[in-house]
Amino acid sequence: MRTVVKVKGLTKTYGNVNAIQDVSFSIESNKIYGLLGRNGAGKTTLMHLITAQQFASSGDIQVFGEHPYENNRVLSQCCFIKESQKYPDNYRINDLLEVSSFFFPNWDRDYAHTLIELFGLPLTRRIKKLSRGMLSSIGIVVGLASRAPLTMFDEPYLGLDAVARSLFYQQLIEDYGKYPRTIILSTHLIDEVSQMLEHVMVIDNGKLIIDEDADELRGSAFTVVGPATSVESFIVGRNVIDRKPFGGLLSATLMTRLSVRDQQQAATLGLEISSISLQQLIIHMTNGSLDGKVAMDQ
């Protein structure tokens, strides 16, 4: 499988602040990636660096095997839809669609107009007069219709209601199935996108703490609840990523796969075991108590 993005030892500092800290990873072709983490974790900075909109303080970035800065061969294959996307004040929606056809070699005009109709966007309205939700919708239209080999969406749903978000996810999956490419979704609505993600990357305080296939993460953690003394006995020597006492009870979340032996031991101790969602897992992992990359018990 072709490597689309290769990052090695990447660091970005703003004065005394490390926005990205010694990050290394590879992104492969024709996969849907989730770039997840809290606000301010460094996700947007990382996408700016990949698309040469900012300079790294140190480290190396290659996109499609080349350095992206002032490299039209690379940048013409990338589409980055930002949360705070800016457009010329005098542009109407149809102007933006026309300009996009020049920027993106794989631009699909017919598909763009299909999406415009699906999202109910007024083609002749000036972009500066659009609502927050309409601005998000037009970004989605450009991102999907670009059919760029590397397409990145940074919080693409702001201002969209649940129906419009569902429409976006449906169109993304359908078009990805017809025209595979590498898609990166940066979002905090993790539960809504978790089933479509094929690979998960989590940034916390500028560090990459998770870089795993989504299938490996699913089912990689569970929560055990019961009398505090029994839970303490159960979790000895295990990778505990969260613990919450309440009264005489204790809830502990473990980063490990649940085995038959674990189930038998929990039953013997009178403990309740439940799985946790990908969103819950990432919330636990980014609570500030972890440093560096997370290791999963097998």
Tab-separated table of C-alpha atoms in Angstrom:
chain	number	residue	atom	x	y	z
A	1	MET	CA	0.000	0.000	0.000
A	2	ARG	CA	1.360	3.414	-0.989
A	3	THR	CA	2.531	5.836	1.693
A	4	VAL	CA	0.803	9.208	1.254
A	5	VAL	CA	2.252	11.087	4.236
A	6	LYS	CA	5.449	10.279	6.112
A	7	VAL	CA	6.338	12.351	9.169
A	8	LYS	CA	9.523	11.922	11.191
A	9	GLY	CA	10.497	13.751	14.380
A	10	LEU	CA	8.102	16.620	13.659
A	11	THR	CA	8.069	19.526	16.108
A	12	LYS	CA	6.319	22.888	15.892
A	13	THR	CA	6.856	25.558	18.532
A	14	TYR	CA	5.275	28.964	19.053
A	15	GLY	CA	7.598	30.784	21.413
A	16	ASN	CA	7.744	28.586	24.518
A	17	VAL	CA	4.733	26.503	23.500
A	18	ASN	CA	5.234	23.114	21.825
A	19	ALA	CA	2.183	22.670	19.603
A	20	ILE	CA	3.605	19.459	18.082
A	21	GLN	CA	6.290	17.484	19.935
A	22	ASP	CA	8.578	15.012	18.145
A	23	VAL	CA	5.779	13.264	16.233
A	24	SER	CA	6.427	10.438	13.753
A	25	PHE	CA	3.867	8.463	11.723
A	26	SER	CA	2.891	7.280	8.247
A	27	ILE	CA	-0.454	7.632	6.465
A	28	GLU	CA	-1.322	5.111	3.777
A	29	SER	CA	-3.359	5.474	0.616
A	30	ASN	CA	-7.076	4.721	0.385
A	31	LYS	CA	-7.924	4.688	4.070
A	32	ILE	CA	-10.155	6.794	6.302
A	33	TYR	CA	-8.203	8.177	9.248
A	34	GLY	CA	-9.526	9.775	12.397
A	35	LEU	CA	-7.265	12.512	13.769
A	36	LEU	CA	-8.699	12.871	17.237
A	37	GLY	CA	-8.005	14.764	20.429
A	38	ARG	CA	-9.160	17.663	22.549
A	39	ASN	CA	-9.371	21.255	21.335
A	40	GLY	CA	-5.886	22.755	21.283
A	41	ALA	CA	-4.197	19.350	21.216
A	42	GLY	CA	-2.366	20.135	17.958
A	43	LYS	CA	-4.600	18.529	15.323
A	44	THR	CA	-5.112	21.623	13.178
A	45	THR	CA	-1.443	22.584	13.454
A	46	LEU	CA	-0.488	19.141	12.187
A	47	MET	CA	-2.766	19.460	9.163
A	48	HIS	CA	-1.374	22.930	8.440
A	49	LEU	CA	2.128	21.460	8.461
A	50	ILE	CA	1.179	18.603	6.124
A	51	THR	CA	-0.275	21.066	3.614
A	52	ALA	CA	2.709	23.480	3.898
A	53	GLN	CA	0.590	26.278	5.383
A	54	GLN	CA	2.998	26.432	8.307
A	55	PHE	CA	6.692	25.648	8.723
A	56	ALA	CA	7.951	22.930	11.048
A	57	SER	CA	10.431	23.942	13.732
A	58	SER	CA	12.229	20.635	13.206
A	59	GLY	CA	11.650	17.210	11.698
A	60	ASP	CA	10.642	16.116	8.223
A	61	ILE	CA	7.372	15.844	6.256
A	62	GLN	CA	6.936	14.120	2.935
A	63	VAL	CA	3.625	14.020	1.079
A	64	PHE	CA	3.363	11.691	-1.915
A	65	GLY	CA	7.106	11.143	-1.537
A	66	GLU	CA	8.051	14.830	-1.804
A	67	HIS	CA	8.352	17.871	0.439
A	68	PRO	CA	5.104	19.848	0.103
A	69	TYR	CA	6.337	23.446	0.441
A	70	GLU	CA	5.823	25.373	-2.835
A	71	ASN	CA	5.346	22.028	-4.595
A	72	ASN	CA	2.329	22.164	-6.881
A	73	ARG	CA	2.673	18.460	-7.775
A	74	VAL	CA	1.932	17.694	-4.138
A	75	LEU	CA	-0.474	20.468	-3.203
A	76	SER	CA	-2.711	19.894	-6.239
A	77	GLN	CA	-3.393	16.419	-4.832
A	78	CYS	CA	-4.448	17.780	-1.433
A	79	CYS	CA	-7.703	19.329	-0.248
A	80	PHE	CA	-7.815	20.753	3.268
A	81	ILE	CA	-11.206	21.990	4.476
A	82	LYS	CA	-10.641	24.034	7.613
A	83	GLU	CA	-13.060	24.871	10.400
A	84	SER	CA	-12.426	28.595	9.815
A	85	GLN	CA	-12.262	28.486	6.032
A	86	LYS	CA	-12.074	31.995	4.532
A	87	TYR	CA	-13.407	33.048	1.131
A	88	PRO	CA	-13.311	36.354	-0.797
A	89	ASP	CA	-16.173	38.630	0.316
A	90	ASN	CA	-17.550	39.032	-3.193
A	91	TYR	CA	-17.717	35.288	-3.951
A	92	ARG	CA	-20.999	33.538	-4.463
A	93	ILE	CA	-21.309	29.774	-4.060
A	94	ASN	CA	-21.241	29.227	-7.809
A	95	ASP	CA	-18.023	31.309	-8.030
A	96	LEU	CA	-16.380	29.041	-5.479
A	97	LEU	CA	-17.388	25.931	-7.419
A	98	GLU	CA	-15.959	27.407	-10.621
A	99	VAL	CA	-12.643	28.309	-8.955
A	100	SER	CA	-12.427	24.860	-7.343
A	101	SER	CA	-12.495	23.248	-10.772
A	102	PHE	CA	-9.143	24.930	-11.500
A	103	PHE	CA	-7.509	23.936	-8.201
A	104	PHE	CA	-8.421	20.258	-8.121
A	105	PRO	CA	-7.552	18.043	-11.126
A	106	ASN	CA	-10.154	15.432	-10.113
A	107	TRP	CA	-12.961	17.970	-9.570
A	108	ASP	CA	-16.412	16.531	-10.349
A	109	ARG	CA	-18.723	19.389	-11.343
A	110	ASP	CA	-21.842	17.213	-11.577
A	111	TYR	CA	-21.248	15.693	-8.147
A	112	ALA	CA	-20.681	19.167	-6.658
A	113	HIS	CA	-24.083	20.312	-7.949
A	114	THR	CA	-25.706	17.129	-6.663
A	115	LEU	CA	-24.315	17.906	-3.211
A	116	ILE	CA	-25.459	21.527	-3.460
A	117	GLU	CA	-29.008	20.284	-3.980
A	118	LEU	CA	-28.765	17.701	-1.190
A	119	PHE	CA	-27.634	20.331	1.321
A	120	GLY	CA	-30.123	22.921	0.028
A	121	LEU	CA	-27.501	25.576	-0.711
A	122	PRO	CA	-28.406	28.748	-2.688
A	123	LEU	CA	-25.959	28.893	-5.610
A	124	THR	CA	-26.177	32.648	-6.175
A	125	ARG	CA	-25.956	33.795	-2.545
A	126	ARG	CA	-22.782	35.547	-1.444
A	127	ILE	CA	-20.675	33.347	0.802
A	128	LYS	CA	-20.259	36.097	3.405
A	129	LYS	CA	-24.048	35.978	3.967
A	130	LEU	CA	-24.193	32.235	4.605
A	131	SER	CA	-25.028	30.845	8.027
A	132	ARG	CA	-22.477	28.831	10.004
A	133	GLY	CA	-24.168	25.624	8.927
A	134	MET	CA	-24.193	26.640	5.258
A	135	LEU	CA	-20.497	27.500	5.429
A	136	SER	CA	-19.813	24.032	6.796
A	137	SER	CA	-21.941	22.518	4.046
A	138	ILE	CA	-20.102	24.336	1.256
A	139	GLY	CA	-16.791	23.127	2.725
A	140	ILE	CA	-18.125	19.578	2.646
A	141	VAL	CA	-19.200	20.027	-0.982
A	142	VAL	CA	-15.730	21.228	-2.008
A	143	GLY	CA	-13.967	18.529	0.009
A	144	LEU	CA	-15.990	15.665	-1.420
A	145	ALA	CA	-16.257	16.930	-5.000
A	146	SER	CA	-12.509	17.649	-5.126
A	147	ARG	CA	-11.881	13.897	-5.096
A	148	ALA	CA	-8.353	14.863	-3.994
A	149	PRO	CA	-6.090	11.851	-3.275
A	150	LEU	CA	-5.494	13.373	0.177
A	151	THR	CA	-8.608	15.051	1.587
A	152	MET	CA	-8.660	16.498	5.101
A	153	PHE	CA	-11.691	17.779	7.001
A	154	ASP	CA	-11.064	19.794	10.173
A	155	GLU	CA	-14.255	19.751	12.301
A	156	PRO	CA	-16.407	19.760	9.133
A	157	TYR	CA	-19.792	19.706	10.844
A	158	LEU	CA	-19.895	22.991	12.827
A	159	GLY	CA	-23.370	24.457	12.692
A	160	LEU	CA	-24.863	21.365	11.076
A	161	ASP	CA	-27.818	19.607	12.649
A	162	ALA	CA	-27.881	15.831	13.123
A	163	VAL	CA	-29.660	15.267	9.782
A	164	ALA	CA	-27.067	17.257	7.829
A	165	ARG	CA	-24.194	15.524	9.616
A	166	SER	CA	-25.720	12.151	8.794
A	167	LEU	CA	-25.999	13.239	5.156
A	168	PHE	CA	-22.311	14.161	5.131
A	169	TYR	CA	-21.255	10.790	6.567
A	170	GLN	CA	-23.477	8.940	4.085
A	171	GLN	CA	-22.079	10.837	1.099
A	172	LEU	CA	-18.504	10.427	2.316
A	173	ILE	CA	-18.814	6.646	2.643
A	174	GLU	CA	-20.659	6.230	-0.671
A	175	ASP	CA	-18.214	8.367	-2.654
A	176	TYR	CA	-15.189	6.850	-0.914
A	177	GLY	CA	-16.456	3.436	-1.968
A	178	LYS	CA	-16.640	4.557	-5.611
A	179	TYR	CA	-13.490	6.703	-5.601
A	180	PRO	CA	-11.084	5.490	-2.891
A	181	ARG	CA	-8.655	8.071	-1.550
A	182	THR	CA	-7.029	8.979	1.737
A	183	ILE	CA	-9.405	10.903	3.986
A	184	ILE	CA	-8.496	12.445	7.332
A	185	LEU	CA	-11.327	13.482	9.654
A	186	SER	CA	-10.475	15.696	12.600
A	187	THR	CA	-13.462	15.716	14.928
A	188	HIS	CA	-14.551	15.471	18.542
A	189	LEU	CA	-17.863	13.780	17.628
A	190	ILE	CA	-16.042	10.472	17.801
A	191	ASP	CA	-19.056	8.232	18.352
A	192	GLU	CA	-20.676	9.545	15.159
A	193	VAL	CA	-17.681	8.663	12.961
A	194	SER	CA	-16.156	5.729	14.822
A	195	GLN	CA	-17.647	3.008	12.614
A	196	MET	CA	-16.291	4.546	9.402
A	197	LEU	CA	-12.735	5.040	10.683
A	198	GLU	CA	-10.123	2.530	9.543
A	199	HIS	CA	-7.207	4.006	11.477
A	200	VAL	CA	-7.121	6.187	14.577
A	201	MET	CA	-4.512	8.757	15.532
A	202	VAL	CA	-4.875	10.638	18.810
A	203	ILE	CA	-2.964	13.818	19.582
A	204	ASP	CA	-2.742	15.031	23.174
A	205	ASN	CA	-0.715	18.073	24.202
A	206	GLY	CA	1.136	17.917	20.893
A	207	LYS	CA	2.132	14.268	21.305
A	208	LEU	CA	0.919	11.277	19.337
A	209	ILE	CA	-0.416	8.918	22.006
A	210	ILE	CA	-2.395	6.495	19.806
A	211	ASP	CA	-1.594	5.382	16.244
A	212	GLU	CA	-3.546	2.172	15.689
A	213	ASP	CA	-5.872	0.443	13.254
A	214	ALA	CA	-9.431	1.068	14.404
A	215	ASP	CA	-10.174	-2.669	14.546
A	216	GLU	CA	-7.302	-3.099	16.992
A	217	LEU	CA	-8.673	-0.370	19.231
A	218	ARG	CA	-12.232	-1.628	19.245
A	219	GLY	CA	-12.572	-3.992	22.159
A	220	SER	CA	-9.118	-3.099	23.488
A	221	ALA	CA	-10.450	-1.726	26.767
A	222	PHE	CA	-13.212	-2.448	29.260
A	223	THR	CA	-14.555	-1.172	32.557
A	224	VAL	CA	-14.933	-3.260	35.695
A	225	VAL	CA	-17.160	-2.171	38.604
A	226	GLY	CA	-17.682	-3.626	42.055
A	227	PRO	CA	-16.595	-3.499	45.684
A	228	ALA	CA	-13.356	-1.530	45.919
A	229	THR	CA	-11.357	-4.355	47.483
A	230	SER	CA	-12.468	-6.831	44.819
A	231	VAL	CA	-11.706	-4.423	41.967
A	232	GLU	CA	-8.288	-3.648	43.468
A	233	SER	CA	-7.573	-7.382	43.518
A	234	PHE	CA	-8.693	-7.753	39.890
A	235	ILE	CA	-6.612	-4.881	38.494
A	236	VAL	CA	-3.274	-5.752	40.105
A	237	GLY	CA	-0.565	-5.708	37.429
A	238	ARG	CA	-2.926	-4.473	34.711
A	239	ASN	CA	-2.819	-1.318	32.568
A	240	VAL	CA	-5.343	0.913	34.372
A	241	ILE	CA	-6.179	4.088	32.444
A	242	ASP	CA	-8.958	5.404	34.669
A	243	ARG	CA	-10.343	4.762	38.143
A	244	LYS	CA	-13.291	6.308	39.942
A	245	PRO	CA	-14.288	5.481	43.525
A	246	PHE	CA	-17.851	6.069	44.701
A	247	GLY	CA	-18.827	5.031	48.178
A	248	GLY	CA	-17.503	1.545	48.809
A	249	LEU	CA	-17.399	0.795	45.089
A	250	LEU	CA	-14.698	1.322	42.500
A	251	SER	CA	-14.896	1.652	38.713
A	252	ALA	CA	-11.672	0.958	36.795
A	253	THR	CA	-11.061	1.091	33.067
A	254	LEU	CA	-8.360	-1.230	31.766
A	255	MET	CA	-6.452	-0.985	28.484
A	256	THR	CA	-6.340	-4.674	27.712
A	257	ARG	CA	-8.371	-7.230	25.809
A	258	LEU	CA	-10.959	-9.141	27.816
A	259	SER	CA	-10.126	-12.833	27.954
A	260	VAL	CA	-12.246	-15.760	29.080
A	261	ARG	CA	-10.044	-16.024	32.148
A	262	ASP	CA	-10.732	-12.354	32.932
A	263	GLN	CA	-14.478	-12.979	32.684
A	264	GLN	CA	-14.239	-15.973	34.979
A	265	GLN	CA	-12.170	-14.076	37.552
A	266	ALA	CA	-14.563	-11.113	37.477
A	267	ALA	CA	-17.550	-13.405	37.965
A	268	THR	CA	-15.856	-15.088	40.925
A	269	LEU	CA	-15.216	-11.688	42.526
A	270	GLY	CA	-18.774	-10.500	41.832
A	271	LEU	CA	-17.675	-7.743	39.447
A	272	GLU	CA	-19.558	-6.251	36.527
A	273	ILE	CA	-17.716	-5.852	33.202
A	274	SER	CA	-18.778	-3.582	30.352
A	275	SER	CA	-17.191	-2.541	27.067
A	276	ILE	CA	-16.446	1.110	26.329
A	277	SER	CA	-16.884	3.063	23.124
A	278	LEU	CA	-14.022	4.510	21.116
A	279	GLN	CA	-15.040	7.967	22.306
A	280	GLN	CA	-14.981	6.904	25.951
A	281	LEU	CA	-11.598	5.272	25.435
A	282	ILE	CA	-10.092	8.412	23.961
A	283	ILE	CA	-11.589	10.585	26.707
A	284	HIS	CA	-9.844	8.361	29.236
A	285	MET	CA	-6.575	8.496	27.296
A	286	THR	CA	-6.527	12.289	27.045
A	287	ASN	CA	-7.336	13.204	30.618
A	288	GLY	CA	-3.843	14.559	31.210
A	289	SER	CA	-2.608	11.631	33.282
A	290	LEU	CA	-0.681	9.933	30.490
A	291	ASP	CA	2.660	10.896	29.058
A	292	GLY	CA	3.891	9.661	25.704
A	293	LYS	CA	2.577	6.886	23.517
A	294	VAL	CA	0.116	4.399	24.941
A	295	ALA	CA	0.959	0.719	24.994
A	296	MET	CA	-1.864	-1.806	24.796
A	297	ASP	CA	-1.760	-5.038	26.733
A	298	GLN	CA	-2.374	-8.037	24.500
